[in-house]
Coordinates of C-alpha atoms in Angstrom, one line a residue:
Chain A
X242 CA 124.8 -18.3 1.4
X243 CA 127.3 -21.1 1.0
X244 CA 130.8 -20.0 0.1
X245 CA 133.9 -22.0 -0.6
X246 CA 137.1 -20.0 -1.2
X247 CA 140.3 -21.9 -2.1
X248 CA 143.8 -20.5 -1.7
X249 CA 147.4 -21.6 -1.7
X250 CA 148.0 -22.5 -5.3
X251 CA 151.1 -21.5 -7.1
X252 CA 154.2 -22.7 -9.0
X253 CA 156.3 -25.5 -7.7
X254 CA 159.1 -27.6 -9.1
X255 CA 158.7 -31.3 -9.5
X256 CA 159.2 -33.0 -6.2
X257 CA 158.1 -30.0 -4.2
X258 CA 155.2 -29.5 -1.8
X259 CA 152.2 -27.2 -1.5
X260 CA 149.3 -26.9 0.9
X261 CA 145.9 -25.8 -0.4
X262 CA 143.2 -24.4 1.9
X263 CA 139.4 -24.0 1.4
X264 CA 137.6 -21.6 3.7
X265 CA 133.9 -22.5 4.1
X266 CA 131.0 -20.5 5.3
X267 CA 127.2 -20.4 5.2
X268 CA 126.6 -24.0 6.4
X269 CA 127.5 -26.3 9.3
X270 CA 130.9 -27.3 8.1
X271 CA 131.4 -30.2 10.4
X272 CA 128.2 -31.9 9.3
X273 CA 129.3 -32.4 5.7
X274 CA 132.0 -34.5 3.9
X275 CA 134.2 -32.3 1.7
X276 CA 136.1 -33.1 -1.5
X277 CA 138.9 -31.9 -3.7
X278 CA 138.5 -32.2 -7.5
X279 CA 141.0 -31.1 -10.1
X280 CA 141.0 -30.1 -13.7
X281 CA 144.1 -30.1 -15.8
X282 CA 144.3 -27.3 -18.4
X283 CA 141.8 -27.9 -21.2
X284 CA 140.8 -31.3 -19.7
X285 CA 138.0 -32.9 -17.7
X286 CA 137.2 -33.2 -14.1
X287 CA 139.1 -35.7 -11.8
X288 CA 138.2 -36.5 -8.3
X289 CA 141.2 -36.3 -5.9
X290 CA 140.1 -36.9 -2.4
X291 CA 137.2 -36.9 0.1
X292 CA 137.1 -36.5 3.9
X293 CA 134.1 -37.2 6.2
X294 CA 132.6 -34.5 8.3
X295 CA 134.4 -35.6 11.5
X296 CA 137.7 -36.1 9.6
X297 CA 137.8 -39.7 10.6
X298 CA 137.4 -41.1 7.1
X299 CA 139.6 -40.2 4.1
X300 CA 139.6 -41.4 0.6
X301 CA 142.0 -40.8 -2.3
X302 CA 142.3 -41.4 -6.0
X303 CA 145.0 -43.8 -6.9
X304 CA 146.9 -41.1 -8.8
X305 CA 147.5 -39.2 -5.5
X306 CA 147.5 -41.9 -2.9
X307 CA 150.6 -41.7 -0.7
X308 CA 151.5 -38.2 -1.9
X309 CA 148.5 -36.1 -1.0
X310 CA 146.8 -35.8 2.4
X311 CA 143.4 -34.3 3.0
X312 CA 142.5 -32.9 6.4
X313 CA 140.1 -30.4 8.0
X314 CA 139.9 -28.1 11.0
X315 CA 136.2 -27.9 11.9
X316 CA 137.0 -25.2 14.5
X317 CA 138.2 -23.0 11.6
X318 CA 135.7 -24.2 9.0
X319 CA 138.7 -25.0 6.7
X320 CA 139.6 -27.9 4.4
X321 CA 143.2 -28.6 3.5
X322 CA 145.1 -30.6 0.9
X323 CA 148.7 -31.2 1.6
X324 CA 150.5 -32.1 -1.7
X325 CA 153.9 -33.7 -1.6
X326 CA 156.2 -35.2 -4.2
X327 CA 154.5 -33.0 -6.9
X328 CA 154.6 -34.1 -10.5
X329 CA 154.0 -32.3 -13.7
X330 CA 150.8 -34.2 -14.2
X331 CA 149.5 -32.6 -11.0
X332 CA 149.2 -29.3 -12.8
X333 CA 145.6 -28.3 -12.6
X334 CA 142.9 -26.1 -11.1
X335 CA 142.0 -27.5 -7.8
X336 CA 138.4 -27.1 -6.6
X337 CA 137.0 -27.9 -3.2
X338 CA 133.4 -29.1 -3.2
X339 CA 130.8 -29.8 -0.6
X340 CA 128.7 -33.0 -0.4
X341 CA 125.0 -32.3 -0.8
X342 CA 123.7 -34.3 2.1
X343 CA 124.6 -34.3 5.8
X344 CA 126.7 -37.1 7.2
X345 CA 127.0 -38.9 3.8
X346 CA 130.5 -39.4 2.4
X347 CA 130.3 -40.2 -1.2
X348 CA 127.6 -37.9 -2.3
X349 CA 127.1 -35.5 -5.2
X350 CA 128.8 -32.1 -5.0
X351 CA 126.3 -29.3 -4.6
X352 CA 128.7 -26.3 -4.0
X353 CA 132.1 -25.7 -5.5
X354 CA 134.7 -23.1 -4.9
X355 CA 136.2 -21.0 -7.7
X356 CA 139.4 -23.0 -7.8
X357 CA 143.1 -22.4 -7.3
X358 CA 145.7 -23.1 -9.9
X359 CA 148.7 -25.4 -9.1
X360 CA 151.5 -25.5 -11.7
X361 CA 154.3 -28.0 -11.4
X362 CA 157.2 -27.2 -13.6
X363 CA 160.9 -26.7 -13.6
Chain B
X14 CA 136.6 -48.5 -11.0
X15 CA 133.6 -47.5 -13.0
X16 CA 134.4 -45.8 -16.3
X17 CA 131.8 -43.3 -17.7
X18 CA 131.8 -42.6 -21.4
X19 CA 129.9 -39.6 -22.7
X20 CA 128.6 -39.1 -26.2
X21 CA 128.8 -37.2 -28.4
X22 CA 132.0 -35.4 -27.7
X23 CA 130.6 -32.3 -29.2
X24 CA 127.0 -31.4 -30.0
X25 CA 126.2 -28.5 -32.3
X26 CA 122.6 -27.2 -31.9
X27 CA 120.7 -24.0 -32.2
X28 CA 118.8 -22.2 -29.4
X29 CA 115.3 -23.6 -29.1
X30 CA 116.3 -27.1 -30.1
X31 CA 116.3 -30.2 -27.9
X32 CA 119.6 -31.6 -26.7
X33 CA 120.2 -35.2 -25.7
X34 CA 123.4 -36.1 -24.0
X35 CA 124.4 -39.7 -23.2
X36 CA 126.5 -41.2 -20.4
X37 CA 127.3 -44.9 -20.5
X38 CA 128.8 -46.7 -17.5
X39 CA 131.3 -49.6 -17.8
X40 CA 129.2 -51.6 -15.3
X41 CA 125.7 -51.3 -13.9
X42 CA 125.4 -48.4 -11.4
X43 CA 122.7 -47.5 -8.9
X44 CA 120.6 -44.6 -10.3
X45 CA 121.0 -43.1 -6.8
X46 CA 124.6 -42.4 -7.6
X47 CA 124.5 -40.7 -11.0
X48 CA 124.8 -36.9 -11.3
X49 CA 125.2 -34.3 -14.1
X50 CA 127.1 -31.0 -14.0
X51 CA 127.3 -28.0 -16.2
X52 CA 130.6 -26.1 -16.6
X53 CA 131.0 -22.8 -18.4
X54 CA 134.5 -21.4 -19.4
X55 CA 136.4 -20.0 -16.4
X56 CA 133.7 -21.2 -13.9
X57 CA 133.4 -24.0 -11.5
X58 CA 131.0 -26.9 -12.3
X59 CA 127.4 -26.6 -11.2
X60 CA 125.3 -29.5 -10.1
X61 CA 122.2 -30.0 -12.4
X62 CA 120.9 -33.5 -11.7
X63 CA 121.4 -36.0 -8.9
X64 CA 120.0 -39.5 -8.4
X65 CA 119.9 -39.7 -12.2
X66 CA 116.6 -37.7 -12.4
X67 CA 116.3 -35.2 -9.5
X68 CA 116.9 -31.6 -10.3
X69 CA 119.2 -29.7 -8.0
X70 CA 118.0 -26.5 -6.3
X71 CA 117.3 -23.7 -8.7
X72 CA 117.8 -25.7 -11.9
X73 CA 115.2 -24.9 -14.6
X74 CA 112.7 -27.6 -15.5
X75 CA 114.0 -27.7 -19.1
X76 CA 116.8 -29.9 -17.7
X77 CA 115.8 -33.5 -17.1
X78 CA 117.7 -36.7 -16.4
X79 CA 116.8 -40.3 -17.0
X80 CA 118.2 -43.8 -17.2
X81 CA 119.2 -46.8 -15.2
X82 CA 121.8 -49.6 -15.2
X83 CA 124.5 -48.5 -17.6
X84 CA 122.7 -45.9 -19.7
X85 CA 121.8 -42.4 -18.6
X86 CA 120.6 -39.3 -20.5
X87 CA 120.5 -35.6 -19.8
X88 CA 117.9 -33.8 -21.9
X89 CA 117.6 -30.1 -22.3
X90 CA 114.1 -29.6 -23.8
X91 CA 114.6 -26.1 -25.4
X92 CA 118.0 -24.7 -25.5
X93 CA 118.6 -21.2 -24.1
X94 CA 121.7 -19.2 -25.0
X95 CA 123.1 -19.7 -21.5
X96 CA 122.9 -23.5 -21.8
X97 CA 125.9 -23.8 -24.2
X98 CA 128.6 -25.2 -22.0
X99 CA 130.4 -28.5 -21.2
X100 CA 128.4 -31.2 -19.4
X101 CA 129.8 -33.9 -17.2
X102 CA 128.2 -37.0 -15.8
X103 CA 129.5 -38.4 -12.5
X104 CA 129.2 -41.6 -10.6
X105 CA 129.6 -40.9 -6.9
X106 CA 130.3 -43.1 -4.0
X107 CA 133.5 -44.0 -2.2
X108 CA 135.6 -43.5 -5.4
X109 CA 133.8 -40.9 -7.6
X110 CA 134.4 -40.8 -11.4
X111 CA 133.5 -38.3 -14.1
X112 CA 132.8 -38.8 -17.7
X113 CA 135.1 -37.0 -20.2
X114 CA 132.4 -34.4 -20.9
X115 CA 130.2 -33.3 -23.8
X116 CA 130.7 -29.9 -25.3
X117 CA 127.4 -28.3 -26.3
X118 CA 128.1 -25.5 -28.8
X119 CA 126.0 -23.1 -30.8
X120 CA 125.4 -24.2 -34.4

């Protein structure tokens, strides 16, 4: 059974940093691109970032480019999102999500974690 | 960037009725890269449809997707109580985008 479990959310002041983790199980982690998607309170879904299975390809939404860094440790089956220079508008539930097909970055997301809440406020 | 516009914003229907949800893209997109998701309160989104018309694993056949170019549709043939939720369309690729969502509520 595929499982994605996010952790690391919390309250930070504007300008602060936070690192999110997503522990994956139930599939060959290194074979799939992985993604971060966020949802501000009461709002819709916003794609944040994608990383290829090998970690060699990374993609970012313009809203986070230069501030957030996606990475993965395939030996630990774990996805990360390093969030720096946080802003109030980064407040959201952050979901990790798995691409549906092997070795395709830029696919639909067939499994999602339960999300972790990041709040940026002074 | 491709902008997806969903309509209506809210759809009020009764169980047993047919639901038709629309997703319009700002420019033509490949049907291979259009998906639909369902999200219930407090839950993560669930993939329903990919490639505009293919049902994801475990999705009941009352859900169907269609369309091409700039206009795509999600149809729920006979609404069940558990279908009342928010639905999002998505264009996926190197820079995925989501529509703003359609809330399907019980009339």
